[in-house]
PDB file of C-alpha atoms in Angstrom:
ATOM      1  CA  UNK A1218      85.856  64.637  78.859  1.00  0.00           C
ATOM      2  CA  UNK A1219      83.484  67.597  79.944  1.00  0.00           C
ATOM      3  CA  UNK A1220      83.957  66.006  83.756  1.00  0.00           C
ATOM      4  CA  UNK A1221      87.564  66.206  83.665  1.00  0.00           C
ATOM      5  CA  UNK A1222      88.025  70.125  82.008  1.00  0.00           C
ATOM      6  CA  UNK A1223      85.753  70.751  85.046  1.00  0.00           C
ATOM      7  CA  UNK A1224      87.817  69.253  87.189  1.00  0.00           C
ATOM      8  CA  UNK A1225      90.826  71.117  85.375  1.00  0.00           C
ATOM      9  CA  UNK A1226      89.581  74.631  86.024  1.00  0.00           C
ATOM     10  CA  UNK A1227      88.237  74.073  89.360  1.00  0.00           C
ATOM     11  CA  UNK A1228      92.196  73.541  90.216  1.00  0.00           C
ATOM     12  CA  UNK A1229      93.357  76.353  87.946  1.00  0.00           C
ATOM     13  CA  UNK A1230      90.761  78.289  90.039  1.00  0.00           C
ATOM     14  CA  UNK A1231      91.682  77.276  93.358  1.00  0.00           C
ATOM     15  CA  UNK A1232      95.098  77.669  92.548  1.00  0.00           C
ATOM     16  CA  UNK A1233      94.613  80.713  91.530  1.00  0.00           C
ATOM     17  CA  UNK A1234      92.828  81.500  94.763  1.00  0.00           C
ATOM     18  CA  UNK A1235      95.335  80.313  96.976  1.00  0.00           C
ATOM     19  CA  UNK A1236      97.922  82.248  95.429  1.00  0.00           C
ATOM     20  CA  UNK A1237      96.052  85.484  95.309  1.00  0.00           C
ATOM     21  CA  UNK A1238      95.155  85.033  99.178  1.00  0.00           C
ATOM     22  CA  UNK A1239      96.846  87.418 101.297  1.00  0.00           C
ATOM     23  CA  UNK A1240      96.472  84.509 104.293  1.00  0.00           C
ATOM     24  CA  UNK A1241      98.943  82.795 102.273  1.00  0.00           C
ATOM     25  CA  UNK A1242     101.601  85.128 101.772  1.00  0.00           C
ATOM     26  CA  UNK A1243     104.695  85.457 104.443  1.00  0.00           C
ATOM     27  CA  UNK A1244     105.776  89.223 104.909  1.00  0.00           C
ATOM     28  CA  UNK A1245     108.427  89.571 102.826  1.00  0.00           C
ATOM     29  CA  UNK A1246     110.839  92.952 102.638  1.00  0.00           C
ATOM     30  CA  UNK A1247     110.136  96.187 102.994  1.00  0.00           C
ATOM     31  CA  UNK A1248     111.616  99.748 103.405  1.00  0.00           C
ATOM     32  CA  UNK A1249     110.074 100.439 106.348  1.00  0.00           C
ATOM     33  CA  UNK A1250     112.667 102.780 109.398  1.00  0.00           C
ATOM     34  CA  UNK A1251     110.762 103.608 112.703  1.00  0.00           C
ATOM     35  CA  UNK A1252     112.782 105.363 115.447  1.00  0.00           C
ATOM     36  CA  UNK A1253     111.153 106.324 118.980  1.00  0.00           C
ATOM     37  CA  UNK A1254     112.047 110.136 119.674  1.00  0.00           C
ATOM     38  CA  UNK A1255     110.350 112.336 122.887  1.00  0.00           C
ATOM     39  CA  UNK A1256     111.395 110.212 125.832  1.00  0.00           C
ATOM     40  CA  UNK A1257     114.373 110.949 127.340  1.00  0.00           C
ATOM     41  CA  UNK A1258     113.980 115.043 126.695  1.00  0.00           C
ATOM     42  CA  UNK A1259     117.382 115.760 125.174  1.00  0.00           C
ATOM     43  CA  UNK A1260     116.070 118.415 123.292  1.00  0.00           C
ATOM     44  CA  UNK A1261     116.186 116.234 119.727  1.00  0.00           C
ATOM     45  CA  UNK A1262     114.037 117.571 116.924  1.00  0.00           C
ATOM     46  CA  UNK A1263     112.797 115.638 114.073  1.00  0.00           C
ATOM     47  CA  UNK A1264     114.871 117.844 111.956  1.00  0.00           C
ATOM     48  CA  UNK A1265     117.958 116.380 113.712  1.00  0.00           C
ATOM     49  CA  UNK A1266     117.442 113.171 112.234  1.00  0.00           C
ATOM     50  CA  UNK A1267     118.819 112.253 108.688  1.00  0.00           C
ATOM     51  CA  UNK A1268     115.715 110.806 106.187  1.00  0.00           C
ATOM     52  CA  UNK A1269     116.636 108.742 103.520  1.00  0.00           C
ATOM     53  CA  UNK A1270     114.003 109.318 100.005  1.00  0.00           C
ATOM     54  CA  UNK A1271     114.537 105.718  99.939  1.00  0.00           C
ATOM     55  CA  UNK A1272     112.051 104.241 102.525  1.00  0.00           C
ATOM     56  CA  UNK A1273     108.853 104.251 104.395  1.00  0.00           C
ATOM     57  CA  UNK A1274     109.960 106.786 107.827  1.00  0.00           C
ATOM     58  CA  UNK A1275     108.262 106.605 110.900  1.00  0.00           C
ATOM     59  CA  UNK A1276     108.861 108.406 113.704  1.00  0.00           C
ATOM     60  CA  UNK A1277     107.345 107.097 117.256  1.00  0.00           C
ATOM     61  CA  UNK A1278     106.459 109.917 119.263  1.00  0.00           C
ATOM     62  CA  UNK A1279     107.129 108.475 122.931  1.00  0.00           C
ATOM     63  CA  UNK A1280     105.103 108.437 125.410  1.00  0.00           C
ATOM     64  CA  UNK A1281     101.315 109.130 125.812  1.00  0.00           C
ATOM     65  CA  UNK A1282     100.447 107.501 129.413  1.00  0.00           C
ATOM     66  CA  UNK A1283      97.187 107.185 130.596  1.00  0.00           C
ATOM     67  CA  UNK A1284      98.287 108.630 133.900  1.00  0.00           C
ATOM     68  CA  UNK A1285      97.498 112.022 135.064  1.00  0.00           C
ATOM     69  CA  UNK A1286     100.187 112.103 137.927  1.00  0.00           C
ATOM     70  CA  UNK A1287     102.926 109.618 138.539  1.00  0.00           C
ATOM     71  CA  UNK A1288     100.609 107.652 141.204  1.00  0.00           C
ATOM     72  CA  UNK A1289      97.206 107.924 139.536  1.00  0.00           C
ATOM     73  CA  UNK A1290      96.499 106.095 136.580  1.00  0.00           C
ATOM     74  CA  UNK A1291      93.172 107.228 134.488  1.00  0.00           C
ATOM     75  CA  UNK A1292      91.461 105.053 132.965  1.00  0.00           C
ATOM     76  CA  UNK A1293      92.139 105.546 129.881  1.00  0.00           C
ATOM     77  CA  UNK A1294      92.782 109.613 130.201  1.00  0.00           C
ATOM     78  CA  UNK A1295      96.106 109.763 128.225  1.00  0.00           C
ATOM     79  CA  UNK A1296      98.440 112.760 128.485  1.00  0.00           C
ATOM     80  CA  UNK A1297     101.640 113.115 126.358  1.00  0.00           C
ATOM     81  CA  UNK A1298     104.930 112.616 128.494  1.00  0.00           C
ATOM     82  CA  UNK A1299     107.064 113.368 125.680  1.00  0.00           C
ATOM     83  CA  UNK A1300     109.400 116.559 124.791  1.00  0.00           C
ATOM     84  CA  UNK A1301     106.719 119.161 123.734  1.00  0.00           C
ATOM     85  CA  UNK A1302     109.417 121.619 123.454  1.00  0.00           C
ATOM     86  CA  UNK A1303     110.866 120.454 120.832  1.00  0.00           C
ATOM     87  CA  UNK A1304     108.380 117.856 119.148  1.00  0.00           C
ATOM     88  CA  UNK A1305     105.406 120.119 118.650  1.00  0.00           C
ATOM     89  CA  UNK A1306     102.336 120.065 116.562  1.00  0.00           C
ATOM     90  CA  UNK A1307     103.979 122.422 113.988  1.00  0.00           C
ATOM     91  CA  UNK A1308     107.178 120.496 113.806  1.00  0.00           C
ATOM     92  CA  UNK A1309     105.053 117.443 113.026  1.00  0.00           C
ATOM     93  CA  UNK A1310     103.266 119.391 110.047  1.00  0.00           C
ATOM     94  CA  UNK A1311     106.708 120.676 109.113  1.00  0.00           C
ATOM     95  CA  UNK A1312     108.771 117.772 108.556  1.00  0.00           C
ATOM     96  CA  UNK A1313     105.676 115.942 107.110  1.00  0.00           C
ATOM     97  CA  UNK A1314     105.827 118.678 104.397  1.00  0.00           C
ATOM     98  CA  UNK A1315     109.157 118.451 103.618  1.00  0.00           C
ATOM     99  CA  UNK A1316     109.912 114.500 103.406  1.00  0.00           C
ATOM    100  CA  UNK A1317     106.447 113.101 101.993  1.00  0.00           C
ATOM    101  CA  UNK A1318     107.887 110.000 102.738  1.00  0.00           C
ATOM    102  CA  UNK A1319     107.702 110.399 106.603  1.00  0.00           C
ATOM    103  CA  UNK A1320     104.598 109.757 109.030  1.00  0.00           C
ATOM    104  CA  UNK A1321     104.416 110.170 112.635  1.00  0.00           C
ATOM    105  CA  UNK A1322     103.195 107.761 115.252  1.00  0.00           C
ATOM    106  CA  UNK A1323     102.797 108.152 118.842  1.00  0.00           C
ATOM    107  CA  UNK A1324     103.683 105.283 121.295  1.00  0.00           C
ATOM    108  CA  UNK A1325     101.054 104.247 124.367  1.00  0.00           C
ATOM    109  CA  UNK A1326     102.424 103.171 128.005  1.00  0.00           C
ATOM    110  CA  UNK A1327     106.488 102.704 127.989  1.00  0.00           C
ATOM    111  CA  UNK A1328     108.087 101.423 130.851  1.00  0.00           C
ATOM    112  CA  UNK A1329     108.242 104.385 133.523  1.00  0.00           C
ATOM    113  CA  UNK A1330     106.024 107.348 134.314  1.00  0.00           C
ATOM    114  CA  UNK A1331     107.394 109.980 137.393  1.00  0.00           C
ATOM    115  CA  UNK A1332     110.117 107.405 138.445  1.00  0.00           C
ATOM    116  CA  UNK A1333     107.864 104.279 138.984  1.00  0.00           C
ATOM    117  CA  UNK A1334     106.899 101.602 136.459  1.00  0.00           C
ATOM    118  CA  UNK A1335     103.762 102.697 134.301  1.00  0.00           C
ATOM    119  CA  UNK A1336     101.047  99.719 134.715  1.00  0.00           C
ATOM    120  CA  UNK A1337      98.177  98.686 132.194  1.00  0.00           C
ATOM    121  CA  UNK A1338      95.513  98.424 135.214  1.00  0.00           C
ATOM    122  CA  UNK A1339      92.087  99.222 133.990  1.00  0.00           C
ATOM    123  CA  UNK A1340      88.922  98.783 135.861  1.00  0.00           C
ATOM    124  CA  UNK A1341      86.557  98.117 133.355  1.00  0.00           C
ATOM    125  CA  UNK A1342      87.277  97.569 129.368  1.00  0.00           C
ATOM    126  CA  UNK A1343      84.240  99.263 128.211  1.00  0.00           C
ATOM    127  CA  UNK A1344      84.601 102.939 130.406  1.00  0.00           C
ATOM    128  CA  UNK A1345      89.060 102.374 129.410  1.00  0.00           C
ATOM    129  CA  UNK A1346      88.180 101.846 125.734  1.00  0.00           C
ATOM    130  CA  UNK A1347      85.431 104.693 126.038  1.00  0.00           C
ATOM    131  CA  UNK A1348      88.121 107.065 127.472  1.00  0.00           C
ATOM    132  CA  UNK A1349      91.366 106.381 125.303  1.00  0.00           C
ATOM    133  CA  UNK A1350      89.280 106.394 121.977  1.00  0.00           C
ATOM    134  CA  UNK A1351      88.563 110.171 123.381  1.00  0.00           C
ATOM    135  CA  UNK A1352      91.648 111.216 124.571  1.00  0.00           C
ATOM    136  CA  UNK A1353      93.716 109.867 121.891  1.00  0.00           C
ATOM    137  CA  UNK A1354      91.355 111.093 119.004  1.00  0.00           C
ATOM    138  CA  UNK A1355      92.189 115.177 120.752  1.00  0.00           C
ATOM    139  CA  UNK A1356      95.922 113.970 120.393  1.00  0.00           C
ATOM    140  CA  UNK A1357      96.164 112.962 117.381  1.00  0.00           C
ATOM    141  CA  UNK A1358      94.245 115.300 115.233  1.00  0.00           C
ATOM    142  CA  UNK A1359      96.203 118.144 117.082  1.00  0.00           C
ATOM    143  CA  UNK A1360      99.403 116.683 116.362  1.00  0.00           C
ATOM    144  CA  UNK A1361      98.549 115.277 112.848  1.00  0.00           C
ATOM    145  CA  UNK A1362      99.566 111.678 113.984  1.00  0.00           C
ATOM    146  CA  UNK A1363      98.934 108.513 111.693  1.00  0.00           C
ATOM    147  CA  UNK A1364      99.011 105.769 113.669  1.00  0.00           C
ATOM    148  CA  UNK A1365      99.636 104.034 116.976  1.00  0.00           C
ATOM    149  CA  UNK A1366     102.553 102.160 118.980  1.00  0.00           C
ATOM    150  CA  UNK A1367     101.389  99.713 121.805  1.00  0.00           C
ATOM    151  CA  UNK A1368     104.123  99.882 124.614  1.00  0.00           C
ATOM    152  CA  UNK A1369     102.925  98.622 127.627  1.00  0.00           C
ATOM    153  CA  UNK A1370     105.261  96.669 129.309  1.00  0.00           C
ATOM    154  CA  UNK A1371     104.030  96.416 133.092  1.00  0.00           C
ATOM    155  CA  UNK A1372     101.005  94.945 133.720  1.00  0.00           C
ATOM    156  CA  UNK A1373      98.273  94.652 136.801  1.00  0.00           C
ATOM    157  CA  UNK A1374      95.366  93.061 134.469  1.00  0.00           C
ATOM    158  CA  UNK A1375      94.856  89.499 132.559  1.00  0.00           C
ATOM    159  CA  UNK A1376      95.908  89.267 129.178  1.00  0.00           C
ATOM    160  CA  UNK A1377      92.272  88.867 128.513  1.00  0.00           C
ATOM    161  CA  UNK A1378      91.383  92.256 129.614  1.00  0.00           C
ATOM    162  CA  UNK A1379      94.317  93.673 127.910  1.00  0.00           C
ATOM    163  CA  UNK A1380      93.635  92.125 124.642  1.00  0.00           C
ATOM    164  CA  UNK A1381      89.884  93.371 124.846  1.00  0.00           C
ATOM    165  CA  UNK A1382      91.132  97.136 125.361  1.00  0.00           C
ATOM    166  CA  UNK A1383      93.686  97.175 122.976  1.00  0.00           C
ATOM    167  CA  UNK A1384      92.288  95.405 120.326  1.00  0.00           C
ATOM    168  CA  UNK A1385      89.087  97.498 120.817  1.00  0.00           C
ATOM    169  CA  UNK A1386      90.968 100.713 121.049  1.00  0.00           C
ATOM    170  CA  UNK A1387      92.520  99.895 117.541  1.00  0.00           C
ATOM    171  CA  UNK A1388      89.660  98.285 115.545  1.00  0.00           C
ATOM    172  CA  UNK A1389      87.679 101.652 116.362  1.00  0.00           C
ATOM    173  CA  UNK A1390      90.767 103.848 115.627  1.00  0.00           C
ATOM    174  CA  UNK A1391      90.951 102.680 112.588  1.00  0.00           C
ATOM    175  CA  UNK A1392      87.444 102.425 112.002  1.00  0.00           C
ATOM    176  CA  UNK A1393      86.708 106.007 112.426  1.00  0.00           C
ATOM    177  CA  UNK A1394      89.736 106.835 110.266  1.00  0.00           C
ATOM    178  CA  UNK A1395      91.900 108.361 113.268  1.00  0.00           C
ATOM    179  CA  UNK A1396      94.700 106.404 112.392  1.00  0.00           C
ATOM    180  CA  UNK A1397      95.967 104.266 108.882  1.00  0.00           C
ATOM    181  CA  UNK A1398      98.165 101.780 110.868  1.00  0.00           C
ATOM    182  CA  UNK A1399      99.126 100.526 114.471  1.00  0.00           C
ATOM    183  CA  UNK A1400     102.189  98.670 116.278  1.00  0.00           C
ATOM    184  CA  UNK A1401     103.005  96.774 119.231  1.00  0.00           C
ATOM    185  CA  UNK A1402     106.391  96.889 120.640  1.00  0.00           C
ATOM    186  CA  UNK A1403     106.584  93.095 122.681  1.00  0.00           C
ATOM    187  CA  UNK A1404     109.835  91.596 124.331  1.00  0.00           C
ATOM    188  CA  UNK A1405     111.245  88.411 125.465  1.00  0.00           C
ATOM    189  CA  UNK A1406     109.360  88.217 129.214  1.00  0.00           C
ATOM    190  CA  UNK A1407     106.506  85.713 130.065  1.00  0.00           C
ATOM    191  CA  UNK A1408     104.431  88.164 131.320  1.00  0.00           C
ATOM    192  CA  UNK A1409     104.887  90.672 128.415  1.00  0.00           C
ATOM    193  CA  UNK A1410     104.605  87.918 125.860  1.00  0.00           C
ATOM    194  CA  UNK A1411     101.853  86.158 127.631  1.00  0.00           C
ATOM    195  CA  UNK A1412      99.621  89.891 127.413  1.00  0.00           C
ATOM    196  CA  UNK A1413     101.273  90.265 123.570  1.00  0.00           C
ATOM    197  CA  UNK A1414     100.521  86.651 122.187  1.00  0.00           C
ATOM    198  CA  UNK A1415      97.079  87.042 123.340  1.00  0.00           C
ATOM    199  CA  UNK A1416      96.239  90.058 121.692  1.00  0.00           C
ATOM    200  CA  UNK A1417      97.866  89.316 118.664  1.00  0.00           C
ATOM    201  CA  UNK A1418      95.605  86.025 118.784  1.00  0.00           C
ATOM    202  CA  UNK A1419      92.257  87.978 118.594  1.00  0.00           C
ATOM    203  CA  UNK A1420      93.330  90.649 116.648  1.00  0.00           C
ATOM    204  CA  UNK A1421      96.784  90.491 115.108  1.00  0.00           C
ATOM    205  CA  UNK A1422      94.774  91.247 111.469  1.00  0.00           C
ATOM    206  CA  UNK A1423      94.612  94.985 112.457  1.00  0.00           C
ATOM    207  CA  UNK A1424      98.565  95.195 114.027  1.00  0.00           C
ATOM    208  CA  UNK A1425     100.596  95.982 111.016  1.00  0.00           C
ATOM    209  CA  UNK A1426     103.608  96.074 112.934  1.00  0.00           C
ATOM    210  CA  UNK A1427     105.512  94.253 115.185  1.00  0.00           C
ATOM    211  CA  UNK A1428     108.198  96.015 117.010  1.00  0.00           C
ATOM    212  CA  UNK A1429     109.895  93.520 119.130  1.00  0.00           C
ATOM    213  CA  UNK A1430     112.514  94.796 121.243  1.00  0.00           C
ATOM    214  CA  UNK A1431     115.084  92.371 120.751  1.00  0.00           C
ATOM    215  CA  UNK A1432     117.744  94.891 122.670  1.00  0.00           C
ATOM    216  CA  UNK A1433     116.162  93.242 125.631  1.00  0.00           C
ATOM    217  CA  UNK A1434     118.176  90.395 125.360  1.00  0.00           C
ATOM    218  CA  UNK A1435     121.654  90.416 126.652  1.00  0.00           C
ATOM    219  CA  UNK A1436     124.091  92.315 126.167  1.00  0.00           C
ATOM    220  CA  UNK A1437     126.700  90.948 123.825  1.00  0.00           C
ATOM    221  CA  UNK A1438     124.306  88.721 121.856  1.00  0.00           C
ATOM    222  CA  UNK A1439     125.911  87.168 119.009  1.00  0.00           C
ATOM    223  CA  UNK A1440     124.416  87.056 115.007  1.00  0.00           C
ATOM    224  CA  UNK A1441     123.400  83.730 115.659  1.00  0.00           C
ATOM    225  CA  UNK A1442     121.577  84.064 118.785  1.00  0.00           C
ATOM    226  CA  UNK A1443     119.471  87.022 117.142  1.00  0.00           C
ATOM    227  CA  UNK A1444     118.955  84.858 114.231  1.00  0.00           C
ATOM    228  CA  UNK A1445     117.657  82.368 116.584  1.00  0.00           C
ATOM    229  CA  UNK A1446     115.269  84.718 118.488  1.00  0.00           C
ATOM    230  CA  UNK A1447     114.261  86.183 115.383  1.00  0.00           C
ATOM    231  CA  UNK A1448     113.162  83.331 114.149  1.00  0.00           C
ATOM    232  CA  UNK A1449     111.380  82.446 117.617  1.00  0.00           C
ATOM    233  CA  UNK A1450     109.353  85.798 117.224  1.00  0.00           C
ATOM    234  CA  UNK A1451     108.606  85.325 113.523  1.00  0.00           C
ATOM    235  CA  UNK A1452     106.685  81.863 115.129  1.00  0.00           C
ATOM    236  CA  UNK A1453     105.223  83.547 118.309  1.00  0.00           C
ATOM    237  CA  UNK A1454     104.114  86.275 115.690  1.00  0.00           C
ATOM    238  CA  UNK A1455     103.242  84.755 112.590  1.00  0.00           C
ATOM    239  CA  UNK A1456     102.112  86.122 109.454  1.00  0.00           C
ATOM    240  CA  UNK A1457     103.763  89.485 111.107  1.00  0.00           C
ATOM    241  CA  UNK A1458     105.754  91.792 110.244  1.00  0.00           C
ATOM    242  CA  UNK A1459     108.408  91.329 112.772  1.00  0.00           C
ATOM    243  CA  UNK A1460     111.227  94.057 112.296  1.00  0.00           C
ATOM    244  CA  UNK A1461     114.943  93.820 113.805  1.00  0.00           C
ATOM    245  CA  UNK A1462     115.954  96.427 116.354  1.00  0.00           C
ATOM    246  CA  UNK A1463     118.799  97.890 118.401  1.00  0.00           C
ATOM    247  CA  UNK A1464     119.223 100.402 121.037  1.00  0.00           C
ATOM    248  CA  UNK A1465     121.657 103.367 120.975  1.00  0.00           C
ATOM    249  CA  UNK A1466     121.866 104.029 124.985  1.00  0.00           C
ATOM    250  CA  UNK A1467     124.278 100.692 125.081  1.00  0.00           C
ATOM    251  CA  UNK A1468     121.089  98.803 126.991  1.00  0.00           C
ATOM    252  CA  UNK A1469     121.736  95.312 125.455  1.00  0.00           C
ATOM    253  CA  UNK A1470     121.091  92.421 122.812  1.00  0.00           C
ATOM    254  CA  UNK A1471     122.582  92.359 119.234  1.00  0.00           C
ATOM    255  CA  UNK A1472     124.851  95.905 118.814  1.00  0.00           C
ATOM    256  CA  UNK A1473     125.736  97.384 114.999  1.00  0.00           C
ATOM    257  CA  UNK A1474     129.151  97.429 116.437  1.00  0.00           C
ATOM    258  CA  UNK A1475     128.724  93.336 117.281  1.00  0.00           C
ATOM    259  CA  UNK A1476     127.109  92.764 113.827  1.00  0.00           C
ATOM    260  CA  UNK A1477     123.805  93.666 113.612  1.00  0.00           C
ATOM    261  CA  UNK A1478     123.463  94.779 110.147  1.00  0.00           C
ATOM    262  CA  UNK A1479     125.225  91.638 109.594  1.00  0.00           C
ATOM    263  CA  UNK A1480     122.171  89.579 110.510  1.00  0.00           C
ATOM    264  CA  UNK A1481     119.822  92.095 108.634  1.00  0.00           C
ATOM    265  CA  UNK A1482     121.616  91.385 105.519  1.00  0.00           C
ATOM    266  CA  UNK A1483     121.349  87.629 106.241  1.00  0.00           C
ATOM    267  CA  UNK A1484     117.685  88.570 106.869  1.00  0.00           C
ATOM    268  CA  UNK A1485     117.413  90.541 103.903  1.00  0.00           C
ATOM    269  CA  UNK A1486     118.778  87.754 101.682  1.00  0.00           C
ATOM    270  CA  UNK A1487     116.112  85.097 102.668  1.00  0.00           C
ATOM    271  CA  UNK A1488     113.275  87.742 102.329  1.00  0.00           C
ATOM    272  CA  UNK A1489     112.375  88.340 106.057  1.00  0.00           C
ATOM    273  CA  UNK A1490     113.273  92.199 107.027  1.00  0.00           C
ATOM    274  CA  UNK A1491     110.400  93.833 107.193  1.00  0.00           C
ATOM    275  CA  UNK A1492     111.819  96.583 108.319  1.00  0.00           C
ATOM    276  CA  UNK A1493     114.546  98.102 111.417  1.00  0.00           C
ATOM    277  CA  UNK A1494     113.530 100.296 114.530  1.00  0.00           C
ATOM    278  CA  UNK A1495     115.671 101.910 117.060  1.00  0.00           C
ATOM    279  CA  UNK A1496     115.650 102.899 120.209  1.00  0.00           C
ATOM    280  CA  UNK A1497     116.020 105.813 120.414  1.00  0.00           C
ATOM    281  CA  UNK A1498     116.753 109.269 118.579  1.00  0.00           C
ATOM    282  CA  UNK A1499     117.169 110.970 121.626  1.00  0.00           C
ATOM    283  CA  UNK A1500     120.477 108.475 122.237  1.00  0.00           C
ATOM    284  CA  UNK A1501     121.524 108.744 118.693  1.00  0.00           C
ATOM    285  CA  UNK A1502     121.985 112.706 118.649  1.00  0.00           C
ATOM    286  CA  UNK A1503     125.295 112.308 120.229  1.00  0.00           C
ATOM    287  CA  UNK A1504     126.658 110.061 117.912  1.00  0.00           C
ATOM    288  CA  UNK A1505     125.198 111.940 114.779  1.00  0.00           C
ATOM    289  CA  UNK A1506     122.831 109.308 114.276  1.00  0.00           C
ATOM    290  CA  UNK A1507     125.277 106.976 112.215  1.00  0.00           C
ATOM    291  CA  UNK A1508     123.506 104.177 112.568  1.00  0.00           C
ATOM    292  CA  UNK A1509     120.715 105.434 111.717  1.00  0.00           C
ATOM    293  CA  UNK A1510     122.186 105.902 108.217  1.00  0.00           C
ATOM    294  CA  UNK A1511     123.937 102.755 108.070  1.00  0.00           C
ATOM    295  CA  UNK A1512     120.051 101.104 108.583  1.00  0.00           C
ATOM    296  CA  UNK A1513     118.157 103.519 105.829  1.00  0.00           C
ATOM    297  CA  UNK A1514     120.689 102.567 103.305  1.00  0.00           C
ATOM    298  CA  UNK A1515     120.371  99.357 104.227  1.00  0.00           C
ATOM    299  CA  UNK A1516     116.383  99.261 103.880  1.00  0.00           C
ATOM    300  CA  UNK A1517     116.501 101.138 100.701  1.00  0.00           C
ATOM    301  CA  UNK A1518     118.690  99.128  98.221  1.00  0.00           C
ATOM    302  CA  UNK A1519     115.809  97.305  96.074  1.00  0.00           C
ATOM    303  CA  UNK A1520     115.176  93.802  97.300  1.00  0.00           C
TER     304      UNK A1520
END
């Protein structure tokens, strides 16, 4: 009798274990809007943007390169490339101030730098690691940043060697409290997802997002087709929070005017948006950012 109320609770306990253990638990939904802003310098402010009360706002300042010229990558010596005119340290503070709801991320590498393709080409992890910890610490305490977007998208090292330096450059980010979360912003290319899949292998326990750029696909994808390569990513990514995206410059995969907040909905209704991103503000200004609308209100009805 004694033997088998043992047995009892020792279930009840590991039950209770398993259910409690965050290794068991899918990412469900969230509230979470990011939007890339900076890039294409057409003199957008955050102020431009609408902010719903309703969700978790993130803007992605874009880019910090760790190039100090368009032919001389720097070992981990990042400079911002984005529109200081407009997105300045003080316009940081001042739109933190007046939406507490909104923090501000900057995004590492992007695809271009001066006209030709911005590599990841380090020649040694510990001096690159050394270096970007530096230069992004004087960043982002002068621009009151909170966290990190990973961006890279050409590449002239292993995955191995990228997977060291990034997950390095995070873990002691975060360690030192420099920043409270970090991204990385994949897409659908062997190489890219080769570099991705191997970080997020080693250290996808410190990435709290995953941005994956499903406007890479084609143009003219349908709902299905993103549900299918959503659910690909959810696989290649798992136990991440994989968020649906679209591009407002036109570039390609599933459009709002083709239904993409059609699919979100679907996603929404078996528990897997963790959130919507877009590229970019800076395209959005000339439509008056409807979409951008259309996704908040989206995110923010309680799920």
């Amino acid at each position: 009798m004694e033997f088998s109320k043992f047995l009892i609770s020792s279930f009840a306990f590991q039950a209770l274990v398993l259910f409690l253990s965050p290794i068991q638990a899918e990412p469900g939904n969230s509230n979470i809007f990011r939007e890339y802003i900076g890039a294409e310098f057409k003199n957008v402010k955050f102020s431009d943007v609408p902010i719903h009360s309703g969700v978790e706002f993130h803007f992605i300042l874009s880019f910090a390169i760790d190039y100090t010229s368009s032919a001389s990558p720097t070992k981990g010596q990042f400079n911002i490339f984005w529109d200081t005119d407009n997105l300045t340290p003080s316009s940081v503070s001042s739109i933190k101030t007046q939406h507490s709801n909104v923090k501000v991320a900057l995004s590492l590498g992007g695809d271009s730098v001066g006209g030709s393709s911005a590599y990841f080409n380090p020649s040694s992890v510990d001096s690159w690691v050394s270096n970007a910890v530096s230069s992004l610490t004087d960043i982002i305490k002068q621009y009151n940043l909170d966290g990190i977007d990973i961006d890279y998208e050409h590449f002239q090292a292993d995955p191995d060697t990228f997977t060291e330096c990034i997950g390095r450059l995070i873990t002691t980010l975060k360690n030192n409290g420099v920043i409270s979360f970090a991204s990385i912003a994949p897409f659908d290319n062997d190489e890219v997802q080769s570099h991705y899949q191997a970080l997020w292998k080693s250290y996808g326990h410190i990435i709290d997002y995953v941005n994956f750029q499903f406007y890479a696909y084609d143009e003219g994808t349908t709902v299905s087709q993103f549900m299918d390569y959503f659910a690909t990513q959810r696989s290649n990514y798992e136990g991440g929070k994989i968020l649906a995206s679209f591009s407002t410059d036109g570039s390609g995969g599933l459009s709002p005017e083709n239904g993409f907040f059609t699919a979100c909905s679907k996603l929404k209704s078996k528990g897997e948006l963790a959130g919507i991103f877009v590229w970019s503000a800076d395209d959005s200004k000339s439509n008056g950012f409807k979409y951008e609308k259309q996704s908040q209100a989206l995110l923010a009805i309680p799920h």
